[in-house]
CSV table of C-alpha atoms and ligand atoms in Angstrom, one decimal:
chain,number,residue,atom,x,y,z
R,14,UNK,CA,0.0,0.0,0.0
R,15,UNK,CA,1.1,3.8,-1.2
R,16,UNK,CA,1.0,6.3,2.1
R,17,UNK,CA,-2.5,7.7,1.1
R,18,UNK,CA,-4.1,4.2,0.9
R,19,UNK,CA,-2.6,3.5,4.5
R,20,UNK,CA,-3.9,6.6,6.0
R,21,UNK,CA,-7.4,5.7,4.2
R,22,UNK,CA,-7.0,2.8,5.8
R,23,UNK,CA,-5.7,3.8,9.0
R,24,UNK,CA,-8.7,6.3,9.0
R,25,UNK,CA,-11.7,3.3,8.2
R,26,UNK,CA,-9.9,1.5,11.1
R,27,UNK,CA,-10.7,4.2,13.8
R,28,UNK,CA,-14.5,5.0,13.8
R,29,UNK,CA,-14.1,6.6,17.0
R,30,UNK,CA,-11.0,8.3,19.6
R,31,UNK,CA,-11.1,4.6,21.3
R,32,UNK,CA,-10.5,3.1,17.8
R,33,UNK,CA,-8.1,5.4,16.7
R,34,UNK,CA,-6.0,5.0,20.0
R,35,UNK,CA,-5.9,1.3,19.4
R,36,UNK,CA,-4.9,1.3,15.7
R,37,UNK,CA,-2.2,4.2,16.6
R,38,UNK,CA,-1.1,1.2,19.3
R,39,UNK,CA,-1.2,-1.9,16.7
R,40,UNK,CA,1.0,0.5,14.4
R,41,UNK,CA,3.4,1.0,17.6
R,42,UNK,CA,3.3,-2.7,18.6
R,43,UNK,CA,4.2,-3.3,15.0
R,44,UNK,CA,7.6,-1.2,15.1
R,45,UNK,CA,8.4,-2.9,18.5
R,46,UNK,CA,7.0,-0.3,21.0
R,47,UNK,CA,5.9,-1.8,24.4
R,48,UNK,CA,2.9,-0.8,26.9
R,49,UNK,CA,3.4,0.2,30.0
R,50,UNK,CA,0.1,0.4,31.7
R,51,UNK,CA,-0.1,4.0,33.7
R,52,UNK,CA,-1.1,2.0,36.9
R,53,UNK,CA,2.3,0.3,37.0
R,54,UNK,CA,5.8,1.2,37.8
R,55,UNK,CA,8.1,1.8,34.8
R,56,UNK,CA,11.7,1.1,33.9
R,57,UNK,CA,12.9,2.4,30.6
R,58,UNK,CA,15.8,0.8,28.9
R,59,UNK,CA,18.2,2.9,26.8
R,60,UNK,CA,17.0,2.2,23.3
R,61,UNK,CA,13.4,0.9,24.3
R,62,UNK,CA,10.1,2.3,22.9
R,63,UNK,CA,7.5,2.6,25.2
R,64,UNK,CA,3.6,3.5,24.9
R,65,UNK,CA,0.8,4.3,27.3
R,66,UNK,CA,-2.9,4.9,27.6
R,67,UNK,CA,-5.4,6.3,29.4
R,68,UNK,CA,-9.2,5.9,29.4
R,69,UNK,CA,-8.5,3.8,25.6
R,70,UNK,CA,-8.4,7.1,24.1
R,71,UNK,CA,-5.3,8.8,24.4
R,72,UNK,CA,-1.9,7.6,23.5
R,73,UNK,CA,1.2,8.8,24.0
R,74,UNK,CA,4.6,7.1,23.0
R,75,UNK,CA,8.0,7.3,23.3
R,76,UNK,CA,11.6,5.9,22.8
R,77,UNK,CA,14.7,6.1,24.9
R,78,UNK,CA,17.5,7.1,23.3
R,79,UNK,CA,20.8,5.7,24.2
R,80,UNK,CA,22.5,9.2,25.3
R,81,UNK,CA,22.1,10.8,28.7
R,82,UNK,CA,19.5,13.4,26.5
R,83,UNK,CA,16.1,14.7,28.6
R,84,UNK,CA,14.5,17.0,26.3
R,85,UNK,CA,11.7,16.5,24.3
R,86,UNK,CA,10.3,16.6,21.1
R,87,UNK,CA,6.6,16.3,20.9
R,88,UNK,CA,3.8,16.4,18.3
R,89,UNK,CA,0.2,16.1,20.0
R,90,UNK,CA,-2.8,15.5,17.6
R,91,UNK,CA,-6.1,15.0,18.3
R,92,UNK,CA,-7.8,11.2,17.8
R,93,UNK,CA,-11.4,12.5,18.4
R,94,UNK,CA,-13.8,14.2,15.7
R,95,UNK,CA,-17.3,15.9,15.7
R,96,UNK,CA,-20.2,13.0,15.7
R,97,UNK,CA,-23.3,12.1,17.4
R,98,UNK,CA,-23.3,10.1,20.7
R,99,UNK,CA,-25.6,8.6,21.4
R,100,UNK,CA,-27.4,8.9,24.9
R,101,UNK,CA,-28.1,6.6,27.9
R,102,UNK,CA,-32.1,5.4,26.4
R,103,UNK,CA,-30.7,5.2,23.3
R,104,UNK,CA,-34.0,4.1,21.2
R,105,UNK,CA,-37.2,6.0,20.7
R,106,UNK,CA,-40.3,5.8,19.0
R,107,UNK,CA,-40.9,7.8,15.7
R,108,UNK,CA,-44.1,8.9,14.9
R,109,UNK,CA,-45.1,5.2,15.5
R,110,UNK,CA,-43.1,3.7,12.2
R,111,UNK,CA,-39.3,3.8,13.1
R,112,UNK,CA,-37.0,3.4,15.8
R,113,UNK,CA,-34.5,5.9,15.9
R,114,UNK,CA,-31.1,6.8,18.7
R,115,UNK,CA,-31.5,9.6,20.9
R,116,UNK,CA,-28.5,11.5,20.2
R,117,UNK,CA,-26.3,14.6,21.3
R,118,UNK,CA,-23.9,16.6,18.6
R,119,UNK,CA,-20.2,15.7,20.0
R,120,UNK,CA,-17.9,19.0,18.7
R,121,UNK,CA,-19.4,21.5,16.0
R,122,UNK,CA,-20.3,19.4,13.2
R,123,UNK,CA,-21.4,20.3,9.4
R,124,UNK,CA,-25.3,19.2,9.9
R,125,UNK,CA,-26.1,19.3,6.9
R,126,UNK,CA,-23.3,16.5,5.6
R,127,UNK,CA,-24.6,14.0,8.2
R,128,UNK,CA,-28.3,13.8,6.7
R,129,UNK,CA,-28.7,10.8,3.8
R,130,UNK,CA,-26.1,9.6,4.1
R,131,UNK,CA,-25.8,5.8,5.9
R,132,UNK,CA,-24.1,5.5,9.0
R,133,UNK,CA,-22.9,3.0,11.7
R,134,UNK,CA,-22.4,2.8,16.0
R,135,UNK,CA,-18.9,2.4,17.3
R,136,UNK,CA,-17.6,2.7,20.6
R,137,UNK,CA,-17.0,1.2,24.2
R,138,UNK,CA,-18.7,-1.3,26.2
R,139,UNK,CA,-17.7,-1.5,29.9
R,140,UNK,CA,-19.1,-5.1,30.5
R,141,UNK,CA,-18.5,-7.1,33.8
R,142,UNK,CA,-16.4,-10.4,33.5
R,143,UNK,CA,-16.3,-12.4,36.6
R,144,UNK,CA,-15.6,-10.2,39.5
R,145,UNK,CA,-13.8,-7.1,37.3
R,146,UNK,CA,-15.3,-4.5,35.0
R,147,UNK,CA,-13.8,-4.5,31.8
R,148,UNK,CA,-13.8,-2.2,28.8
R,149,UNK,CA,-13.9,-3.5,25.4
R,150,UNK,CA,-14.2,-1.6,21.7
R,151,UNK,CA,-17.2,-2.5,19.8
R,152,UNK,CA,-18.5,-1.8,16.1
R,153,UNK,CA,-21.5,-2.1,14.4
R,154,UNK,CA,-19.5,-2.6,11.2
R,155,UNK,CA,-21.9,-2.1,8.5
R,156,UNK,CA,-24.9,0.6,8.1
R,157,UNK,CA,-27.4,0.8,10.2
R,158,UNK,CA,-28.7,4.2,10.8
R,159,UNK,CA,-29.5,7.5,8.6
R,160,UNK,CA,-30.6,10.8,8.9
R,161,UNK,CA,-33.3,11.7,6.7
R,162,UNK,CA,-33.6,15.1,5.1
R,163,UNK,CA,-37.2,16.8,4.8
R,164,UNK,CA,-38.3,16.5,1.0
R,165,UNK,CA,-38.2,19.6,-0.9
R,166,UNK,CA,-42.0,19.6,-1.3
R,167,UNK,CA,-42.6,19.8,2.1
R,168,UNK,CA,-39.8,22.4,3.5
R,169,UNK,CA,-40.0,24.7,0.7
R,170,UNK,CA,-36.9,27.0,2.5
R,171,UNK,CA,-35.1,24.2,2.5
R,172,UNK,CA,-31.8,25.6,0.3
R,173,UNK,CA,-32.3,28.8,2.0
R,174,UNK,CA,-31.2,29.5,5.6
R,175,UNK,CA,-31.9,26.0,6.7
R,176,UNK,CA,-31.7,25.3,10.4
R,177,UNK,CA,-30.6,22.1,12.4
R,178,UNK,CA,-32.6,21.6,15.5
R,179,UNK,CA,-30.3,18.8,17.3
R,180,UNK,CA,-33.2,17.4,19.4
R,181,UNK,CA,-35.7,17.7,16.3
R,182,UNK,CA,-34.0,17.2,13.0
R,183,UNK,CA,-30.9,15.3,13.5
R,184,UNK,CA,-32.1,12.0,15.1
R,185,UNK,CA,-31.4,9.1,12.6
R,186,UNK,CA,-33.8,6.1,12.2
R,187,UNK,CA,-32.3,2.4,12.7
R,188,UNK,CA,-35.6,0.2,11.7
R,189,UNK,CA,-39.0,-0.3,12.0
R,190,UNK,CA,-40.2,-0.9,15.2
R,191,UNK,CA,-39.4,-4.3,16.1
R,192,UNK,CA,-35.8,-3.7,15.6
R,193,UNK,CA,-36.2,-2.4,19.1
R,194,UNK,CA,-32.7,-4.2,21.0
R,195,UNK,CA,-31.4,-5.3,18.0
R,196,UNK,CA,-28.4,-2.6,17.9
R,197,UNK,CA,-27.5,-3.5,21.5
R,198,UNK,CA,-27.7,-6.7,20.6
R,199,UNK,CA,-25.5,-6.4,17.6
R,200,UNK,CA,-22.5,-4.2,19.8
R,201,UNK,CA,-22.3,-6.6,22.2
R,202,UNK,CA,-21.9,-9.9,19.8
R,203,UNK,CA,-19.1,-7.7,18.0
R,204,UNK,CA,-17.4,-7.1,21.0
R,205,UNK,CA,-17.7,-10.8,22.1
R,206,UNK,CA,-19.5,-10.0,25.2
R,207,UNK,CA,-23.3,-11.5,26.4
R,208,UNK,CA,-26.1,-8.6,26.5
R,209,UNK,CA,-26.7,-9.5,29.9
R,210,UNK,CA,-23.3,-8.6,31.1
R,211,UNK,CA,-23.1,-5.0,30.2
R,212,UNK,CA,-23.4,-2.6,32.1
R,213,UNK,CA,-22.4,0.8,30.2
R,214,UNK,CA,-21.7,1.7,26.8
R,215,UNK,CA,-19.9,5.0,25.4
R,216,UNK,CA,-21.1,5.2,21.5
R,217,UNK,CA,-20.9,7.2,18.6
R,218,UNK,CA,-22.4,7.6,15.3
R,219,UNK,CA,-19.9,7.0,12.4
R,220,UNK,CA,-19.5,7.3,8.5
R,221,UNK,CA,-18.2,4.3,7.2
R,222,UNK,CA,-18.2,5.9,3.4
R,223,UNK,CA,-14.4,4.9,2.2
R,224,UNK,CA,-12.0,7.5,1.8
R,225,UNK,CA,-10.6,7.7,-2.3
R,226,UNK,CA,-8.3,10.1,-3.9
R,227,UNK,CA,-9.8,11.7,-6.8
R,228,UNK,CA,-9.4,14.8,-9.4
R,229,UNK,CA,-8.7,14.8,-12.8
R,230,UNK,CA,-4.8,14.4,-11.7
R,231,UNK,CA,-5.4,12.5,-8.5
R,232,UNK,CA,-4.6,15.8,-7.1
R,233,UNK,CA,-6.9,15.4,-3.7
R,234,UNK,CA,-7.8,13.2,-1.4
R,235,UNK,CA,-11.6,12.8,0.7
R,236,UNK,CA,-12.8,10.8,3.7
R,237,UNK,CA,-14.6,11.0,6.6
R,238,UNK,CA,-12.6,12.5,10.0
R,239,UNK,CA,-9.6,13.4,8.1
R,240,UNK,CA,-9.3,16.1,10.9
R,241,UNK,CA,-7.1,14.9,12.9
R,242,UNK,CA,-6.5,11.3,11.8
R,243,UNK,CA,-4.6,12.6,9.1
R,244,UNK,CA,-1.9,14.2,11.7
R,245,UNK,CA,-2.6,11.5,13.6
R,246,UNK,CA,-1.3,9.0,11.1
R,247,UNK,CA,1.7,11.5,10.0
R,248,UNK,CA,2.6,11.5,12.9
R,249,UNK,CA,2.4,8.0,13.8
R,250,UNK,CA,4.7,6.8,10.7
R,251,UNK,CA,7.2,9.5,11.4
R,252,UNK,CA,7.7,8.5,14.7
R,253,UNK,CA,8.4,5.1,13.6
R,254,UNK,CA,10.5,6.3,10.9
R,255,UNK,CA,12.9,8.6,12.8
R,256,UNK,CA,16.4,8.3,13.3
R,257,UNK,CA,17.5,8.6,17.0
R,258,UNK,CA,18.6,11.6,17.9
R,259,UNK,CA,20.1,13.6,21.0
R,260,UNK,CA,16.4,14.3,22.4
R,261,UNK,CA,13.2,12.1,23.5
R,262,UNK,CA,10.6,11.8,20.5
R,263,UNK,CA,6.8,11.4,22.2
R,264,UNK,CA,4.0,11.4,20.1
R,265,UNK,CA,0.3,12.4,22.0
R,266,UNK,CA,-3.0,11.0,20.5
R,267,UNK,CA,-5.4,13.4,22.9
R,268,UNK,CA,-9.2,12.6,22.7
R,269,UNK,CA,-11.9,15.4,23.5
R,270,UNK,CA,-10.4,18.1,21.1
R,271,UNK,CA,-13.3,18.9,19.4
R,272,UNK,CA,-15.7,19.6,23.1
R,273,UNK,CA,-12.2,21.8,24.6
R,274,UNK,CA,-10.1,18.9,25.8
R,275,UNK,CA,-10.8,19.7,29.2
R,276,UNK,CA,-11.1,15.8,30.3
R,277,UNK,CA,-8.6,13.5,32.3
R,278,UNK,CA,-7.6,12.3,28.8
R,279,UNK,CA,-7.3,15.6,26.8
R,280,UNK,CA,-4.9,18.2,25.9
R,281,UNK,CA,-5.8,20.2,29.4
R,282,UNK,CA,-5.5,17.4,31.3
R,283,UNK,CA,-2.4,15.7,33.3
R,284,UNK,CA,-1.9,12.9,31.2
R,285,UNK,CA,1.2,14.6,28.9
R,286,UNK,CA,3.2,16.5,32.1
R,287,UNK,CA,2.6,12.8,33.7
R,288,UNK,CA,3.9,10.9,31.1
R,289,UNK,CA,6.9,13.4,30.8
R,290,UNK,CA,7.9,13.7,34.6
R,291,UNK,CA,7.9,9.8,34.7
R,292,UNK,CA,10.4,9.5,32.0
R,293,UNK,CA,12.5,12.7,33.6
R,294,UNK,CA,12.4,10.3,36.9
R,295,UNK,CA,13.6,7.4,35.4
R,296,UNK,CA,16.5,9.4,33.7
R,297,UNK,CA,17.5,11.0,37.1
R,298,UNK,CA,16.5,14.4,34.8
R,299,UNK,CA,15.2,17.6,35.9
R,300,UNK,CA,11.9,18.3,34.1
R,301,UNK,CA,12.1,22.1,33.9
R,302,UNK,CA,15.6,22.0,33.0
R,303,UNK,CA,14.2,19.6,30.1
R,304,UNK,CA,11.5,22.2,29.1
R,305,UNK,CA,13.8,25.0,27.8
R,306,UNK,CA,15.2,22.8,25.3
R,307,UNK,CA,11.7,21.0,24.6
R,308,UNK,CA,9.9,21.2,21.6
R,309,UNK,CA,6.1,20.9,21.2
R,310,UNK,CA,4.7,20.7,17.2
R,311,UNK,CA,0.3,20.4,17.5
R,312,UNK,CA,-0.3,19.1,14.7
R,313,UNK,CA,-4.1,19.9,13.2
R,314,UNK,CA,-5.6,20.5,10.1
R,315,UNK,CA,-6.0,24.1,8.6
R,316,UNK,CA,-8.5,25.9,6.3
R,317,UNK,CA,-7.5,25.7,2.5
R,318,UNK,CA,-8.4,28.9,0.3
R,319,UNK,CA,-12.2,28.4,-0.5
R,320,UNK,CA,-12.7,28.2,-4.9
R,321,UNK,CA,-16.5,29.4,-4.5
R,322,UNK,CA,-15.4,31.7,-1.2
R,323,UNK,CA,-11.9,33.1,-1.4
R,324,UNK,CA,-12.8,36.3,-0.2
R,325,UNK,CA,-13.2,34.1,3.7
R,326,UNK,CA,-9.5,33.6,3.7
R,327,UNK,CA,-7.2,36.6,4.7
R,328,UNK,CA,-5.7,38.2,1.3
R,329,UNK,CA,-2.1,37.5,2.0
R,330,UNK,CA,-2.7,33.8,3.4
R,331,UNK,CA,-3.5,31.5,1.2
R,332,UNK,CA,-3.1,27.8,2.4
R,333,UNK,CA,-3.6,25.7,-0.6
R,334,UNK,CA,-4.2,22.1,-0.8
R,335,UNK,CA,-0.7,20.2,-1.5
R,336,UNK,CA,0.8,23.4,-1.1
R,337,UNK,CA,2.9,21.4,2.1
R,338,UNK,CA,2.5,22.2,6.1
R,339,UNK,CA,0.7,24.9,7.1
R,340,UNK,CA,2.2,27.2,9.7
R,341,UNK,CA,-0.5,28.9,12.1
R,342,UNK,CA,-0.4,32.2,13.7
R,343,UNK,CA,-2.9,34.1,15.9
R,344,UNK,CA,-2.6,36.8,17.4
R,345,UNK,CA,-4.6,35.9,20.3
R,346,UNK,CA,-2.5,33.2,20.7
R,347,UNK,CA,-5.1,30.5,20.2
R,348,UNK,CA,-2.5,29.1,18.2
R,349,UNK,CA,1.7,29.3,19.9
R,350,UNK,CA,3.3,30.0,16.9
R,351,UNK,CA,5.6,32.7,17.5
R,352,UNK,CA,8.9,34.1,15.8
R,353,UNK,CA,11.1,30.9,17.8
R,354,UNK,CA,9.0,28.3,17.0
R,355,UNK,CA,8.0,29.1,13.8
R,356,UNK,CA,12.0,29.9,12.7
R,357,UNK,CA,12.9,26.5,14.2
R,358,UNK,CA,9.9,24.7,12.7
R,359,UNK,CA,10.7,26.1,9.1
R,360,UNK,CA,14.4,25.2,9.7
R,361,UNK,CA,12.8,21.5,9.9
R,362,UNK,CA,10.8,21.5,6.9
R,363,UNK,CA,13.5,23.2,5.1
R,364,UNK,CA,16.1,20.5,5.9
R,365,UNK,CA,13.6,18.1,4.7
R,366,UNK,CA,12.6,19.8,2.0
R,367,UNK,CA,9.2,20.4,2.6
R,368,UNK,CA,7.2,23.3,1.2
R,369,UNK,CA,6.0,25.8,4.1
R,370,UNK,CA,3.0,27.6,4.1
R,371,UNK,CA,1.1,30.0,6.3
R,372,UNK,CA,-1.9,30.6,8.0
R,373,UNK,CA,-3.7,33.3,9.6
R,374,UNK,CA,-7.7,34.6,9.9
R,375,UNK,CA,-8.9,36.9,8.3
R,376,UNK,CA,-8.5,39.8,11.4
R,377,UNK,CA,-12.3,40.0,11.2
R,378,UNK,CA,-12.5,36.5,11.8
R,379,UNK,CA,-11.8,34.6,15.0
R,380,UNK,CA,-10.7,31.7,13.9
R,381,UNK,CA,-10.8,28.2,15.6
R,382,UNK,CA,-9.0,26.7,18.6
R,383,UNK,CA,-6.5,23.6,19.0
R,384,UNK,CA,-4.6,21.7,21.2
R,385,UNK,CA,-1.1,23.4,21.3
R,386,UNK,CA,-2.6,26.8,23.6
R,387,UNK,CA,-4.4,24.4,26.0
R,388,UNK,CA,-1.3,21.8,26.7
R,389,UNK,CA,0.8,24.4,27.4
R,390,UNK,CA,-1.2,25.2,30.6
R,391,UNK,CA,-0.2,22.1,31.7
R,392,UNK,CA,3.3,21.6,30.8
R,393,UNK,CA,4.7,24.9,29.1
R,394,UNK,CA,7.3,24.8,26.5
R,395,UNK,CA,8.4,26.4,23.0
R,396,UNK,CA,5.3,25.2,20.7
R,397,UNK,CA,4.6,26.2,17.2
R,398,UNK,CA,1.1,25.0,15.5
R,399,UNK,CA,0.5,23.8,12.3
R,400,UNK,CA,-1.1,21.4,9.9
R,401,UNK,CA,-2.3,20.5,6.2
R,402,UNK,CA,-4.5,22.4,4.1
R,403,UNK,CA,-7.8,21.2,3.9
R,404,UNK,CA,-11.4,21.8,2.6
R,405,UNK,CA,-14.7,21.7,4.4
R,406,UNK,CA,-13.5,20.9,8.1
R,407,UNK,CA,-16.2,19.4,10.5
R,408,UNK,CA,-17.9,17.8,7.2
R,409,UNK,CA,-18.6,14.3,7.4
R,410,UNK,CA,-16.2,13.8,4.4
R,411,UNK,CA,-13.5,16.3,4.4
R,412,UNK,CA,-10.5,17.0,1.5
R,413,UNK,CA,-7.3,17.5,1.7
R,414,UNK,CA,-4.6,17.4,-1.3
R,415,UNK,CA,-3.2,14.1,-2.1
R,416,UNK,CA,0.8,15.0,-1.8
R,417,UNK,CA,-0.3,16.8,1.7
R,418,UNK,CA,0.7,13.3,4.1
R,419,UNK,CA,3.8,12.5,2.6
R,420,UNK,CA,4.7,16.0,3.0
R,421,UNK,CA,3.7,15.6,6.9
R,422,UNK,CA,5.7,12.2,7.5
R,423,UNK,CA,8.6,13.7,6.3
R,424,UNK,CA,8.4,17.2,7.8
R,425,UNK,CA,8.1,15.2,11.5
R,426,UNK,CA,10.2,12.4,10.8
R,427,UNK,CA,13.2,15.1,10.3
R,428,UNK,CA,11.4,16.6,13.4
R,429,UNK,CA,11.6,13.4,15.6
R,430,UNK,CA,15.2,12.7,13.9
R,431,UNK,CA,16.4,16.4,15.4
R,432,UNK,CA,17.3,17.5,18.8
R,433,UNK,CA,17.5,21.2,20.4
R,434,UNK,CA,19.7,22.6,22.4
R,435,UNK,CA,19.8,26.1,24.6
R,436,UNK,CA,22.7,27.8,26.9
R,437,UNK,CA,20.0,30.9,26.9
R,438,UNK,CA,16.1,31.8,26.9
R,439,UNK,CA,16.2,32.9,23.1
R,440,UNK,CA,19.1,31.4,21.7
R,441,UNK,CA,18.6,27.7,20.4
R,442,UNK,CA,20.9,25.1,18.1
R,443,UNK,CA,18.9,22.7,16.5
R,444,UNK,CA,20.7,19.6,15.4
J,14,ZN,ZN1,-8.8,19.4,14.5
């Protein structure tokens, strides 16, 4: 398989964060990276590679490198994307026909991308097993819910202004009504578990359409959640690629991006700065000595100049797809890019010859948020943000440019291959 039909595939493989966290760790496994449980003690070995979870949706891996190095260089991504969940009494009667999922909108999704289109349930079961409760990833693995739009005769407004009432319009149907059960049914025979042992589920609505690259010339590439499996994925093969180097490459897979990453797994959370002072404690290292000559990369997808509205990008930034990584800057520092990280970040891409681009609202504009501004709360270091171009983010199925990933891998597999140094705050030698 080329790198594009990997990511597709990567990217069918993880229907939801949980997914993704275990296809980022089958990946790892594969390139000899071990897991050390968070609950246990750890002893690293100079030259091992070493992985870790929490709550089965966020990742974070490392290697050891054979020098007496402490600092760190880390690219976060986010595993999680915008999707329905579905709630506790999952089923409900439809005007007496249909049996359709009670759902909530998980992060700001395009509404209207999620209506006709078939869809499936994936997610966790907690089920208990003897005496313990145990958590185990389930899929529905075929379609077997939609979202109906309103026919055109009877919403006349419909291509004008339309409005998505989340507890009115975007429930989908799963059957008539004696499919009642059967869905529940169906999760718990695909995780291997009997109905009558589980106790709570945590489940999402999915689009299982395949991802393709298309265009007259191939040129771009489509699928659902490409924000952030597509970093994720970059990410993931870079680390694997890299050469060692005098620093500690960690790669963080961080659910709960999309609702503000303020969960025991997310960005905000402890789980990076605990995984990081662990590793300084095993290497008799002093973590804030190791944060000067840290370097964080968050890695996450950025808007691609618009063909039917250019006029919503600023003027003089014009991210285009397969135009290479896109460096971010706000002024509000939503995103860290600032002069240091961005000139050491470009001194990367340049010395892996990677096109850089650049990104920045319109200054009427906002603009969105991403992981970078909020880890640094927690563990603060040098951080620049960036990503690839892309079209329609928060769509169901969203495009990117089909020479975009291989720019990525290569960009951070120089990145993990690298190592900074600093005698002073300013003053940096990247090697
Ligand atoms: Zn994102």
């Amino acid at each position: 398989m080329n790198v594009n039909e990997q990511l597709l595939d990567f990217i069918a493989r993880s229907p939801t964060a949980f997914h993704a966290a275990a296809a980022v760790a089958a990946r790892l496994e594969e390139a000899g990276y071990r897991c050390l449980p968070e609950s246990q003690p750890w002893t690293l070995l100079p030259g091992g590679k070493y992985y870790t979870t929490r709550n089965q949706s966020s990742l974070i891996a490392f290697s050891v490198p054979r020098t007496d190095a402490a600092a760190f260089m880390i690219c976060a991504a986010h595993g999680d994307s915008p999707c329905f969940k579905l709630k506790e009494h999952e089923e409900a009667d439809a005007a007496g026909l249909y049996v359709r999922l009670n759902t909530e909108r998980y992060g700001g999704m395009l509404c209207a991308s999620w209506m006709d289109r078939p869809l499936s349930v994936a997610g966790r079961i907690v089920v208990r097993e003897g005496g313990r409760i145990v958590s185990r990833l389930t899929d529905a693995g075929r379609d077997v819910a939609l979202i109906p739009n309103v026919a055109i005769h009877m919403m006349r407004n419909a291509n004008e202004n339309m409005s998505y009432n989340a507890n009115v319009d975007l429930f989908p149907i799963v059957g008539s009504p004696d499919a009642r059960g059967a869905l529940r049914a169906l999760l718990a025979e695909n995780a291997g578990v009997r109905p009558q042992d589980v106790l709570a589920m945590d489940l999402m609505l999915y689009s299982r359409t395949p991802g393709c690259v298309w265009g007259v010339k191939d040129e771009y590439l489509s699928a659902p959640r490409l924000d952030d499996l597509c970093c994720v994925f970059c990410a993931a093969e870079a680390l694997c690629a890299a050469d060692e180097a005098a620093a500690i490459p960690v790669l963080a897979v961080l659910d709960n991006e999309e609702v503000g990453s303020h969960t025991k797994q997310g960005a905000a959370s402890t789980f990076l700065p605990d995984v990081l002072s662990r590793i300084c404690e095993a290497r008799g290292a002093d973590r804030r000595q190791a944060a000067a000559a840290s370097f964080l990369v968050s890695a996450d997808n950025a808007h691609a100049v618009h063909p039917n509205h250019p006029e919503l990008s600023d003027a003089h930034h014009r991210p285009r797809l397969n135009g290479g990584v896109v460096i971010k800057h706000n002024a509000s520092q939503k995103y860290t890019t600032d002069a240091v990280s961005e000139a050491i970040f470009a001194s990367v891409c340049d010395a892996a010859s990677v096109p850089v681009q650049y990104f920045a609202n319109r200054s009427d504009m906002p603009g969105g948020s991403t992981l970078g501004n909020i880890a640094n709360t927690q563990y603060s270091l040098n951080s620049v943000d960036i990503g690839l171009a892309q079209l329609a983010m928060h769509s169901a199925y969203e495009t990117g440019g089909a020479e975009d990933p291989a720019h990525l891998i290569r960009a951070l597999t120089r990145f993990y291959s690298s190592s900074l140094s600093t005698r002073a705050d300013g003053e940096y030698e990247l090697r």
